[in-house]
PDB file of C-alpha atoms in Angstrom:
ATOM      1  CA  MET A   1     -48.520 136.798  83.478  1.00 46.00           C
ATOM      2  CA  ARG A   2     -52.337 134.653  82.948  1.00 55.00           C
ATOM      3  CA  ILE A   3     -50.267 135.156  79.431  1.00 59.00           C
ATOM      4  CA  LYS A   4     -47.246 133.761  80.208  1.00 57.00           C
ATOM      5  CA  GLY A   5     -48.001 131.424  82.505  1.00 59.00           C
ATOM      6  CA  PHE A   6     -50.602 129.675  79.107  1.00 59.00           C
ATOM      7  CA  ILE A   7     -47.085 130.098  77.008  1.00 67.00           C
ATOM      8  CA  LEU A   8     -45.128 128.061  79.905  1.00 66.00           C
ATOM      9  CA  LYS A   9     -47.731 125.673  79.654  1.00 69.00           C
ATOM     10  CA  PHE A  10     -48.448 125.564  75.646  1.00 77.00           C
ATOM     11  CA  ILE A  11     -45.267 124.008  75.872  1.00 81.00           C
ATOM     12  CA  GLY A  12     -45.802 120.568  77.117  1.00 82.00           C
ATOM     13  CA  ILE A  13     -48.630 120.060  74.852  1.00 86.00           C
ATOM     14  CA  VAL A  14     -45.252 121.116  71.757  1.00 88.00           C
ATOM     15  CA  LEU A  15     -43.833 118.947  73.318  1.00 88.00           C
ATOM     16  CA  PHE A  16     -46.636 116.221  72.882  1.00 90.00           C
ATOM     17  CA  VAL A  17     -46.642 116.451  69.196  1.00 90.00           C
ATOM     18  CA  PHE A  18     -43.122 116.767  68.889  1.00 91.00           C
ATOM     19  CA  ILE A  19     -42.679 112.946  70.684  1.00 92.00           C
ATOM     20  CA  LEU A  20     -45.604 111.253  68.541  1.00 91.00           C
ATOM     21  CA  THR A  21     -44.160 112.842  65.299  1.00 91.00           C
ATOM     22  CA  LYS A  22     -40.701 110.220  67.200  1.00 91.00           C
ATOM     23  CA  ILE A  23     -42.537 107.388  67.464  1.00 92.00           C
ATOM     24  CA  ASP A  24     -43.954 103.985  65.872  1.00 92.00           C
ATOM     25  CA  LEU A  25     -47.461 105.166  66.069  1.00 93.00           C
ATOM     26  CA  LYS A  26     -49.033 101.796  65.025  1.00 93.00           C
ATOM     27  CA  SER A  27     -47.414 100.584  67.570  1.00 93.00           C
ATOM     28  CA  PHE A  28     -48.404 102.913  70.200  1.00 94.00           C
ATOM     29  CA  PHE A  29     -52.229 102.872  69.356  1.00 94.00           C
ATOM     30  CA  GLY A  30     -51.260  99.168  69.367  1.00 94.00           C
ATOM     31  CA  LEU A  31     -50.452  98.525  73.065  1.00 94.00           C
ATOM     32  CA  LEU A  32     -53.805 100.574  74.136  1.00 94.00           C
ATOM     33  CA  LYS A  33     -55.747  98.521  71.751  1.00 93.00           C
ATOM     34  CA  ASN A  34     -54.604  95.473  72.994  1.00 94.00           C
ATOM     35  CA  ILE A  35     -54.326  96.603  77.107  1.00 96.00           C
ATOM     36  CA  ASN A  36     -55.202  93.997  79.510  1.00 96.00           C
ATOM     37  CA  LEU A  37     -58.171  94.903  81.491  1.00 96.00           C
ATOM     38  CA  TYR A  38     -58.229  93.626  84.717  1.00 97.00           C
ATOM     39  CA  TYR A  39     -54.987  95.334  85.236  1.00 97.00           C
ATOM     40  CA  PHE A  40     -56.789  98.530  84.130  1.00 97.00           C
ATOM     41  CA  ILE A  41     -59.725  98.354  86.019  1.00 97.00           C
ATOM     42  CA  ALA A  42     -57.859  96.982  88.723  1.00 98.00           C
ATOM     43  CA  ALA A  43     -55.848 100.352  88.560  1.00 98.00           C
ATOM     44  CA  ALA A  44     -58.639 102.399  88.507  1.00 97.00           C
ATOM     45  CA  LEU A  45     -60.646 100.965  91.466  1.00 98.00           C
ATOM     46  CA  LEU A  46     -57.325 102.060  93.060  1.00 98.00           C
ATOM     47  CA  THR A  47     -58.508 106.133  92.533  1.00 97.00           C
ATOM     48  CA  LEU A  48     -60.816 105.215  95.745  1.00 97.00           C
ATOM     49  CA  PRO A  49     -58.558 104.795  98.674  1.00 97.00           C
ATOM     50  CA  ILE A  50     -56.321 106.973  97.228  1.00 97.00           C
ATOM     51  CA  LEU A  51     -58.561 110.180  97.456  1.00 97.00           C
ATOM     52  CA  PHE A  52     -60.148 108.184 101.143  1.00 97.00           C
ATOM     53  CA  ILE A  53     -56.907 108.294 102.458  1.00 97.00           C
ATOM     54  CA  LYS A  54     -56.106 111.618 101.169  1.00 97.00           C
ATOM     55  CA  ALA A  55     -58.981 113.229 102.860  1.00 97.00           C
ATOM     56  CA  TYR A  56     -58.518 111.145 105.984  1.00 97.00           C
ATOM     57  CA  ARG A  57     -55.206 113.165 106.777  1.00 97.00           C
ATOM     58  CA  TRP A  58     -56.403 115.975 106.075  1.00 96.00           C
ATOM     59  CA  ASN A  59     -59.312 115.419 108.248  1.00 96.00           C
ATOM     60  CA  TYR A  60     -56.904 114.439 110.721  1.00 96.00           C
ATOM     61  CA  LEU A  61     -54.747 117.560 110.281  1.00 94.00           C
ATOM     62  CA  LYS A  62     -57.768 119.499 110.809  1.00 94.00           C
ATOM     63  CA  LYS A  63     -58.985 117.627 113.935  1.00 93.00           C
ATOM     64  CA  THR A  64     -55.182 117.998 115.408  1.00 91.00           C
ATOM     65  CA  GLN A  65     -56.901 121.862 115.318  1.00 89.00           C
ATOM     66  CA  ASN A  66     -59.824 120.849 117.043  1.00 90.00           C
ATOM     67  CA  ILE A  67     -61.869 122.062 113.380  1.00 91.00           C
ATOM     68  CA  ASN A  68     -63.800 118.829 113.422  1.00 92.00           C
ATOM     69  CA  TYR A  69     -65.769 117.627 110.093  1.00 93.00           C
ATOM     70  CA  ARG A  70     -67.397 114.258 109.778  1.00 95.00           C
ATOM     71  CA  LEU A  71     -64.491 111.499 107.656  1.00 95.00           C
ATOM     72  CA  SER A  72     -67.774 112.311 104.568  1.00 95.00           C
ATOM     73  CA  ASP A  73     -67.062 116.473 104.249  1.00 94.00           C
ATOM     74  CA  SER A  74     -63.711 116.003 104.504  1.00 95.00           C
ATOM     75  CA  ILE A  75     -63.721 112.807 101.339  1.00 96.00           C
ATOM     76  CA  LEU A  76     -65.954 115.413  99.204  1.00 96.00           C
ATOM     77  CA  MET A  77     -64.511 118.966  99.762  1.00 95.00           C
ATOM     78  CA  TYR A  78     -61.312 117.539  98.891  1.00 95.00           C
ATOM     79  CA  GLY A  79     -62.626 115.995  95.473  1.00 94.00           C
ATOM     80  CA  SER A  80     -64.066 118.932  95.134  1.00 93.00           C
ATOM     81  CA  GLY A  81     -60.327 120.624  94.788  1.00 91.00           C
ATOM     82  CA  ILE A  82     -59.162 117.862  92.929  1.00 90.00           C
ATOM     83  CA  TYR A  83     -61.002 118.978  89.851  1.00 89.00           C
ATOM     84  CA  ILE A  84     -60.445 123.191  90.687  1.00 85.00           C
ATOM     85  CA  GLY A  85     -57.163 121.846  90.502  1.00 80.00           C
ATOM     86  CA  LEU A  86     -57.228 120.551  86.825  1.00 77.00           C
ATOM     87  CA  LEU A  87     -59.366 122.628  85.344  1.00 70.00           C
ATOM     88  CA  THR A  88     -57.189 126.247  86.655  1.00 63.00           C
ATOM     89  CA  PRO A  89     -53.412 127.077  87.115  1.00 54.00           C
ATOM     90  CA  GLY A  90     -51.660 127.657  90.297  1.00 51.00           C
ATOM     91  CA  ARG A  91     -52.920 126.266  93.337  1.00 55.00           C
ATOM     92  CA  ILE A  92     -56.547 127.604  93.750  1.00 66.00           C
ATOM     93  CA  GLY A  93     -57.268 123.731  93.747  1.00 69.00           C
ATOM     94  CA  ASP A  94     -56.121 124.191  97.445  1.00 72.00           C
ATOM     95  CA  PHE A  95     -57.015 127.709  97.934  1.00 79.00           C
ATOM     96  CA  ILE A  96     -60.896 126.070  97.554  1.00 86.00           C
ATOM     97  CA  LYS A  97     -60.515 124.074 100.621  1.00 89.00           C
ATOM     98  CA  VAL A  98     -59.359 126.562 102.561  1.00 86.00           C
ATOM     99  CA  LEU A  99     -62.833 128.418 100.974  1.00 87.00           C
ATOM    100  CA  TYR A 100     -64.516 125.746 102.964  1.00 90.00           C
ATOM    101  CA  LEU A 101     -63.178 126.036 106.262  1.00 90.00           C
ATOM    102  CA  LYS A 102     -63.437 129.583 105.658  1.00 87.00           C
ATOM    103  CA  ASN A 103     -67.385 129.568 104.648  1.00 87.00           C
ATOM    104  CA  ASP A 104     -68.132 127.152 108.353  1.00 86.00           C
ATOM    105  CA  GLY A 105     -66.368 130.026 110.300  1.00 85.00           C
ATOM    106  CA  ASN A 106     -62.658 129.535 110.695  1.00 84.00           C
ATOM    107  CA  SER A 107     -60.528 132.166 110.190  1.00 79.00           C
ATOM    108  CA  ALA A 108     -58.430 131.842 106.676  1.00 76.00           C
ATOM    109  CA  GLY A 109     -55.269 132.003 109.015  1.00 77.00           C
ATOM    110  CA  LYS A 110     -56.486 129.261 110.596  1.00 82.00           C
ATOM    111  CA  SER A 111     -58.387 127.718 107.643  1.00 82.00           C
ATOM    112  CA  SER A 112     -54.874 127.429 105.493  1.00 82.00           C
ATOM    113  CA  VAL A 113     -52.960 124.958 107.484  1.00 85.00           C
ATOM    114  CA  SER A 114     -54.120 122.028 107.042  1.00 88.00           C
ATOM    115  CA  VAL A 115     -54.215 122.560 103.298  1.00 88.00           C
ATOM    116  CA  VAL A 116     -50.451 123.762 103.284  1.00 85.00           C
ATOM    117  CA  VAL A 117     -49.651 120.799 105.171  1.00 89.00           C
ATOM    118  CA  ASP A 118     -51.535 118.056 103.869  1.00 92.00           C
ATOM    119  CA  ARG A 119     -49.867 119.634 100.020  1.00 89.00           C
ATOM    120  CA  LEU A 120     -46.521 119.625 101.932  1.00 87.00           C
ATOM    121  CA  ALA A 121     -46.522 116.168 103.135  1.00 91.00           C
ATOM    122  CA  ASP A 122     -46.989 114.584  99.344  1.00 91.00           C
ATOM    123  CA  LEU A 123     -44.533 117.721  98.192  1.00 87.00           C
ATOM    124  CA  LEU A 124     -41.590 116.646 100.512  1.00 86.00           C
ATOM    125  CA  PHE A 125     -41.952 112.776  99.935  1.00 90.00           C
ATOM    126  CA  LEU A 126     -42.057 113.618  96.094  1.00 88.00           C
ATOM    127  CA  ILE A 127     -38.911 115.720  96.050  1.00 84.00           C
ATOM    128  CA  MET A 128     -37.437 113.012  98.957  1.00 85.00           C
ATOM    129  CA  PHE A 129     -37.905 110.253  97.260  1.00 86.00           C
ATOM    130  CA  GLY A 130     -37.110 110.959  93.700  1.00 81.00           C
ATOM    131  CA  TYR A 131     -33.929 112.277  94.930  1.00 79.00           C
ATOM    132  CA  ILE A 132     -32.900 109.304  95.921  1.00 81.00           C
ATOM    133  CA  GLY A 133     -34.307 107.338  93.043  1.00 78.00           C
ATOM    134  CA  MET A 134     -32.230 109.989  90.840  1.00 76.00           C
ATOM    135  CA  PHE A 135     -28.812 107.602  92.434  1.00 78.00           C
ATOM    136  CA  PHE A 136     -30.034 104.707  90.482  1.00 75.00           C
ATOM    137  CA  PHE A 137     -29.702 106.753  87.415  1.00 73.00           C
ATOM    138  CA  ILE A 138     -25.995 108.580  88.077  1.00 71.00           C
ATOM    139  CA  GLN A 139     -24.345 108.297  85.177  1.00 67.00           C
ATOM    140  CA  LEU A 140     -27.950 110.560  83.876  1.00 66.00           C
ATOM    141  CA  PHE A 141     -28.473 112.852  86.986  1.00 66.00           C
ATOM    142  CA  GLU A 142     -24.663 112.728  88.199  1.00 68.00           C
ATOM    143  CA  ARG A 143     -25.153 117.230  87.765  1.00 70.00           C
ATOM    144  CA  GLN A 144     -28.393 117.157  89.448  1.00 64.00           C
ATOM    145  CA  ILE A 145     -27.927 114.980  92.203  1.00 68.00           C
ATOM    146  CA  TYR A 146     -25.164 117.436  93.544  1.00 69.00           C
ATOM    147  CA  LEU A 147     -27.242 120.681  92.988  1.00 71.00           C
ATOM    148  CA  PHE A 148     -29.479 119.460  94.965  1.00 67.00           C
ATOM    149  CA  SER A 149     -27.362 117.693  97.430  1.00 72.00           C
ATOM    150  CA  PHE A 150     -25.812 121.306  97.576  1.00 72.00           C
ATOM    151  CA  ILE A 151     -29.839 122.772  97.424  1.00 67.00           C
ATOM    152  CA  PHE A 152     -30.484 120.222 100.985  1.00 66.00           C
ATOM    153  CA  ILE A 153     -27.915 121.319 103.065  1.00 72.00           C
ATOM    154  CA  MET A 154     -28.456 125.225 102.168  1.00 69.00           C
ATOM    155  CA  LEU A 155     -31.936 123.768 103.238  1.00 62.00           C
ATOM    156  CA  LEU A 156     -31.127 122.570 105.973  1.00 62.00           C
ATOM    157  CA  SER A 157     -28.643 124.996 106.941  1.00 64.00           C
ATOM    158  CA  ILE A 158     -31.663 128.070 106.809  1.00 58.00           C
ATOM    159  CA  VAL A 159     -34.101 125.916 108.534  1.00 56.00           C
ATOM    160  CA  ILE A 160     -31.963 125.298 111.842  1.00 58.00           C
ATOM    161  CA  PHE A 161     -30.548 129.138 111.306  1.00 55.00           C
ATOM    162  CA  THR A 162     -33.861 129.867 111.678  1.00 51.00           C
ATOM    163  CA  VAL A 163     -35.445 127.721 113.888  1.00 49.00           C
ATOM    164  CA  ALA A 164     -33.127 128.707 116.162  1.00 50.00           C
ATOM    165  CA  LYS A 165     -33.901 132.238 115.455  1.00 53.00           C
ATOM    166  CA  LYS A 166     -37.776 132.516 116.089  1.00 51.00           C
ATOM    167  CA  GLU A 167     -38.335 135.499 113.586  1.00 54.00           C
ATOM    168  CA  LEU A 168     -36.629 134.570 111.664  1.00 54.00           C
ATOM    169  CA  ALA A 169     -38.386 131.129 112.107  1.00 54.00           C
ATOM    170  CA  LYS A 170     -42.172 133.181 111.427  1.00 55.00           C
ATOM    171  CA  ARG A 171     -40.835 135.044 108.301  1.00 61.00           C
ATOM    172  CA  LEU A 172     -39.988 132.234 106.532  1.00 58.00           C
ATOM    173  CA  ILE A 173     -43.074 130.511 107.079  1.00 58.00           C
ATOM    174  CA  ARG A 174     -45.339 133.138 106.049  1.00 58.00           C
ATOM    175  CA  LYS A 175     -42.986 133.422 102.634  1.00 60.00           C
ATOM    176  CA  ILE A 176     -44.392 129.155 102.789  1.00 60.00           C
ATOM    177  CA  PHE A 177     -47.800 130.014 103.717  1.00 56.00           C
ATOM    178  CA  TRP A 178     -48.363 132.950 101.317  1.00 55.00           C
ATOM    179  CA  PHE A 179     -46.924 130.739  98.011  1.00 57.00           C
ATOM    180  CA  PHE A 180     -50.426 128.178  98.866  1.00 55.00           C
ATOM    181  CA  ILE A 181     -52.511 131.301  98.569  1.00 56.00           C
ATOM    182  CA  PRO A 182     -53.266 132.305  94.668  1.00 55.00           C
ATOM    183  CA  SER A 183     -52.028 135.813  93.914  1.00 55.00           C
ATOM    184  CA  LYS A 184     -55.850 136.727  91.953  1.00 52.00           C
ATOM    185  CA  TYR A 185     -57.098 136.241  95.557  1.00 52.00           C
ATOM    186  CA  LYS A 186     -54.295 137.763  97.928  1.00 51.00           C
ATOM    187  CA  GLU A 187     -54.931 141.007  98.455  1.00 50.00           C
ATOM    188  CA  LYS A 188     -58.992 140.017  97.708  1.00 46.00           C
ATOM    189  CA  ILE A 189     -59.221 138.119 101.393  1.00 47.00           C
ATOM    190  CA  LYS A 190     -58.202 139.275 104.681  1.00 48.00           C
ATOM    191  CA  ILE A 191     -55.780 136.672 106.401  1.00 53.00           C
ATOM    192  CA  ASN A 192     -54.349 136.158 110.089  1.00 58.00           C
ATOM    193  CA  PHE A 193     -51.338 135.136 109.208  1.00 59.00           C
ATOM    194  CA  ASN A 194     -51.237 134.866 113.224  1.00 64.00           C
ATOM    195  CA  ASP A 195     -53.603 132.663 113.265  1.00 65.00           C
ATOM    196  CA  PHE A 196     -51.770 130.328 110.178  1.00 66.00           C
ATOM    197  CA  TYR A 197     -48.241 130.042 112.863  1.00 65.00           C
ATOM    198  CA  ASN A 198     -50.304 129.849 116.164  1.00 69.00           C
ATOM    199  CA  ASP A 199     -52.616 126.438 114.968  1.00 68.00           C
ATOM    200  CA  LEU A 200     -48.986 125.193 112.703  1.00 70.00           C
ATOM    201  CA  LYS A 201     -47.922 124.683 116.494  1.00 71.00           C
ATOM    202  CA  VAL A 202     -49.687 122.089 117.417  1.00 75.00           C
ATOM    203  CA  LEU A 203     -48.583 119.848 114.888  1.00 78.00           C
ATOM    204  CA  ASN A 204     -45.710 118.030 117.402  1.00 81.00           C
ATOM    205  CA  ARG A 205     -43.483 115.711 116.198  1.00 83.00           C
ATOM    206  CA  LYS A 206     -45.966 112.537 116.880  1.00 89.00           C
ATOM    207  CA  ARG A 207     -48.608 114.352 114.419  1.00 89.00           C
ATOM    208  CA  ILE A 208     -46.222 115.020 112.501  1.00 88.00           C
ATOM    209  CA  PHE A 209     -44.812 111.778 112.248  1.00 92.00           C
ATOM    210  CA  LYS A 210     -48.545 110.330 112.033  1.00 94.00           C
ATOM    211  CA  VAL A 211     -49.135 111.919 108.729  1.00 93.00           C
ATOM    212  CA  SER A 212     -45.777 111.308 107.473  1.00 93.00           C
ATOM    213  CA  LEU A 213     -47.127 107.310 107.387  1.00 96.00           C
ATOM    214  CA  ILE A 214     -50.372 107.945 105.567  1.00 97.00           C
ATOM    215  CA  THR A 215     -48.141 109.988 103.590  1.00 96.00           C
ATOM    216  CA  VAL A 216     -45.851 106.910 102.561  1.00 96.00           C
ATOM    217  CA  LEU A 217     -48.889 105.062 102.508  1.00 97.00           C
ATOM    218  CA  VAL A 218     -50.889 106.685 100.100  1.00 97.00           C
ATOM    219  CA  TRP A 219     -47.577 106.794  98.097  1.00 96.00           C
ATOM    220  CA  ILE A 220     -46.725 103.168  97.898  1.00 97.00           C
ATOM    221  CA  ILE A 221     -50.912 102.550  96.514  1.00 98.00           C
ATOM    222  CA  TYR A 222     -49.972 105.442  94.070  1.00 97.00           C
ATOM    223  CA  PHE A 223     -46.846 102.915  93.014  1.00 97.00           C
ATOM    224  CA  ILE A 224     -49.109  99.672  92.591  1.00 98.00           C
ATOM    225  CA  GLN A 225     -51.678 101.620  90.745  1.00 98.00           C
ATOM    226  CA  ILE A 226     -49.084 102.662  88.047  1.00 97.00           C
ATOM    227  CA  PHE A 227     -47.660  99.332  88.531  1.00 98.00           C
ATOM    228  CA  LEU A 228     -50.934  97.922  87.686  1.00 98.00           C
ATOM    229  CA  LEU A 229     -50.985 100.056  84.480  1.00 98.00           C
ATOM    230  CA  ALA A 230     -47.558  99.354  83.750  1.00 97.00           C
ATOM    231  CA  ASN A 231     -48.963  95.305  83.476  1.00 97.00           C
ATOM    232  CA  ALA A 232     -51.752  96.069  81.899  1.00 97.00           C
ATOM    233  CA  LEU A 233     -49.602  97.028  79.071  1.00 96.00           C
ATOM    234  CA  SER A 234     -47.786  94.245  79.595  1.00 94.00           C
ATOM    235  CA  ILE A 235     -44.077  96.307  79.967  1.00 94.00           C
ATOM    236  CA  SER A 236     -41.376  93.988  82.021  1.00 92.00           C
ATOM    237  CA  ILE A 237     -40.792  95.986  84.855  1.00 92.00           C
ATOM    238  CA  SER A 238     -39.560  95.971  88.898  1.00 92.00           C
ATOM    239  CA  PHE A 239     -41.406  97.637  91.025  1.00 95.00           C
ATOM    240  CA  VAL A 240     -39.430  99.198  92.778  1.00 91.00           C
ATOM    241  CA  TYR A 241     -38.088  99.783  89.408  1.00 91.00           C
ATOM    242  CA  LEU A 242     -41.226 101.779  88.163  1.00 94.00           C
ATOM    243  CA  SER A 243     -41.716 103.575  91.476  1.00 94.00           C
ATOM    244  CA  ILE A 244     -38.640 105.614  91.783  1.00 90.00           C
ATOM    245  CA  CYS A 245     -39.837 106.214  87.305  1.00 91.00           C
ATOM    246  CA  ALA A 246     -42.837 107.377  88.607  1.00 93.00           C
ATOM    247  CA  ALA A 247     -41.460 109.635  91.386  1.00 90.00           C
ATOM    248  CA  ILE A 248     -38.945 111.597  89.135  1.00 87.00           C
ATOM    249  CA  ALA A 249     -41.887 112.114  86.341  1.00 89.00           C
ATOM    250  CA  GLY A 250     -43.575 113.530  88.938  1.00 87.00           C
ATOM    251  CA  LEU A 251     -40.828 115.404  89.505  1.00 83.00           C
ATOM    252  CA  ILE A 252     -40.810 116.409  86.592  1.00 83.00           C
ATOM    253  CA  THR A 253     -44.360 117.553  86.395  1.00 82.00           C
ATOM    254  CA  LEU A 254     -43.832 120.820  89.029  1.00 77.00           C
ATOM    255  CA  ILE A 255     -41.971 122.253  85.997  1.00 76.00           C
ATOM    256  CA  PRO A 256     -44.808 125.110  85.055  1.00 74.00           C
ATOM    257  CA  ILE A 257     -44.431 124.299  81.171  1.00 76.00           C
ATOM    258  CA  SER A 258     -47.673 121.343  80.796  1.00 76.00           C
ATOM    259  CA  ILE A 259     -50.636 121.193  81.528  1.00 79.00           C
ATOM    260  CA  SER A 260     -51.061 117.541  83.971  1.00 79.00           C
ATOM    261  CA  GLY A 261     -47.431 116.227  83.128  1.00 82.00           C
ATOM    262  CA  ILE A 262     -48.478 115.910  78.879  1.00 86.00           C
ATOM    263  CA  GLY A 263     -45.618 115.929  77.257  1.00 89.00           C
ATOM    264  CA  THR A 264     -42.469 116.765  80.451  1.00 89.00           C
ATOM    265  CA  ARG A 265     -44.020 113.636  82.042  1.00 93.00           C
ATOM    266  CA  ASP A 266     -43.509 111.451  78.117  1.00 94.00           C
ATOM    267  CA  ILE A 267     -40.646 112.571  77.963  1.00 92.00           C
ATOM    268  CA  THR A 268     -39.276 112.116  81.521  1.00 91.00           C
ATOM    269  CA  LEU A 269     -40.126 108.135  81.010  1.00 94.00           C
ATOM    270  CA  ILE A 270     -38.844 107.721  77.245  1.00 94.00           C
ATOM    271  CA  VAL A 271     -35.370 107.946  78.494  1.00 90.00           C
ATOM    272  CA  LEU A 272     -35.759 106.771  81.887  1.00 90.00           C
ATOM    273  CA  PHE A 273     -37.534 103.578  80.185  1.00 92.00           C
ATOM    274  CA  SER A 274     -34.440 103.426  77.664  1.00 89.00           C
ATOM    275  CA  PHE A 275     -32.124 102.102  80.705  1.00 86.00           C
ATOM    276  CA  LEU A 276     -33.789  99.085  80.532  1.00 86.00           C
ATOM    277  CA  GLY A 277     -33.803  98.695  76.981  1.00 90.00           C
ATOM    278  CA  ILE A 278     -38.411  99.535  76.671  1.00 93.00           C
ATOM    279  CA  ASN A 279     -39.413 101.216  74.122  1.00 94.00           C
ATOM    280  CA  ARG A 280     -41.227 104.537  73.327  1.00 94.00           C
ATOM    281  CA  GLU A 281     -44.257 103.639  72.698  1.00 95.00           C
ATOM    282  CA  SER A 282     -44.687 102.003  75.834  1.00 96.00           C
ATOM    283  CA  ALA A 283     -43.360 104.802  77.635  1.00 96.00           C
ATOM    284  CA  VAL A 284     -45.689 106.948  75.830  1.00 96.00           C
ATOM    285  CA  ALA A 285     -48.429 104.015  75.829  1.00 97.00           C
ATOM    286  CA  ILE A 286     -48.254 103.757  80.291  1.00 97.00           C
ATOM    287  CA  SER A 287     -48.172 108.066  80.566  1.00 95.00           C
ATOM    288  CA  MET A 288     -51.638 108.462  78.839  1.00 95.00           C
ATOM    289  CA  LEU A 289     -52.924 105.753  80.875  1.00 96.00           C
ATOM    290  CA  ILE A 290     -51.126 107.885  84.058  1.00 95.00           C
ATOM    291  CA  LEU A 291     -53.239 110.935  82.076  1.00 93.00           C
ATOM    292  CA  PHE A 292     -56.220 108.690  82.172  1.00 94.00           C
ATOM    293  CA  ILE A 293     -56.286 107.763  86.010  1.00 95.00           C
ATOM    294  CA  SER A 294     -55.121 111.872  85.816  1.00 92.00           C
ATOM    295  CA  ILE A 295     -59.448 112.189  84.568  1.00 92.00           C
ATOM    296  CA  LEU A 296     -60.306 109.964  86.649  1.00 95.00           C
ATOM    297  CA  MET A 297     -59.860 111.214  89.694  1.00 94.00           C
ATOM    298  CA  ALA A 298     -61.298 115.191  88.074  1.00 92.00           C
ATOM    299  CA  LEU A 299     -64.321 113.036  87.707  1.00 95.00           C
ATOM    300  CA  ILE A 300     -64.685 111.730  90.356  1.00 96.00           C
ATOM    301  CA  GLY A 301     -63.917 115.070  91.600  1.00 94.00           C
ATOM    302  CA  LEU A 302     -66.749 116.972  89.905  1.00 94.00           C
ATOM    303  CA  ALA A 303     -69.664 114.392  91.648  1.00 96.00           C
ATOM    304  CA  CYS A 304     -67.542 116.046  94.813  1.00 95.00           C
ATOM    305  CA  TRP A 305     -68.410 119.218  94.021  1.00 93.00           C
ATOM    306  CA  LEU A 306     -71.969 118.979  92.545  1.00 94.00           C
ATOM    307  CA  LYS A 307     -72.516 117.247  96.008  1.00 93.00           C
ATOM    308  CA  LYS A 308     -71.005 120.240  97.748  1.00 91.00           C
ATOM    309  CA  PRO A 309     -70.495 123.298  95.786  1.00 88.00           C
ATOM    310  CA  ALA A 310     -68.438 125.773  97.569  1.00 81.00           C
ATOM    311  CA  ARG A 311     -69.394 129.394  98.319  1.00 77.00           C
ATOM    312  CA  PHE A 312     -67.274 131.365  96.514  1.00 68.00           C
ATOM    313  CA  SER A 313     -69.442 135.394  98.143  1.00 56.00           C
ATOM    314  CA  LYS A 314     -68.617 134.547 101.541  1.00 48.00           C
ATOM    315  CA  ALA A 315     -64.922 134.095 100.818  1.00 45.00           C
ATOM    316  CA  ILE A 316     -64.123 136.957  99.187  1.00 44.00           C
TER     317      ILE A 316
END
């Protein structure tokens, strides 16, 4: 499985190399050379509030379970998870946050609730916003819109049915729960699913609404960050259009055939930008800056990890 996963990730690298053979490299490097540093630095600085707000959301979720940490500690743990997530395959970055909580005496099931819900919040927003964004490119994504609409209706029907049947709901949640636990740890760590399921019940409508608002705020700041990167490259594009492109590109990068979206994000932006007459070089350039921002976030995460590393020995 590891070899297969590596090969799949390698597809993105191959795709990126192929893209480089199809663009004007002189023009591409010219864009990067003439970057507006004021916009670029402003975009880079937004990495900090994004990390802060995400950590605040996770801290809030923990508090609903009576798992109380200082916000500063949550920031360090969250940043460490981002750092480990960039270095390792699968969902190890999310699992690291579970380790922190488990090392402090919480059961693995209880520790997993805030981590899973935090992850789902971003994932659901990306799927919903990306799906809506596809309607702006209906001539390109017509088949995908039909497919996603069908899947959405089916999933909604399943959710409604399982909510009505508590035992089925528990089974569905159990599958989601195990999805977020890396396969290499599933047999090594003793996880009480009942702890997870019972603590999940503390998420009432009011709390879910607050988590949703925080999630929207995080993504708005992220879209502003991408817009600043576009301005740094003197790319003329509206904020709404660029946000939609970023969301769709984010959806595509969920396909496990690349490392940090290398290749897949580039080709997606090339196609979407072409509808506005924006050249390939600009699309690849902004994709490179997005990758740089991801690396910057990981470096901040490294600092968090050095400040507060997780203790693996107590978790396994």
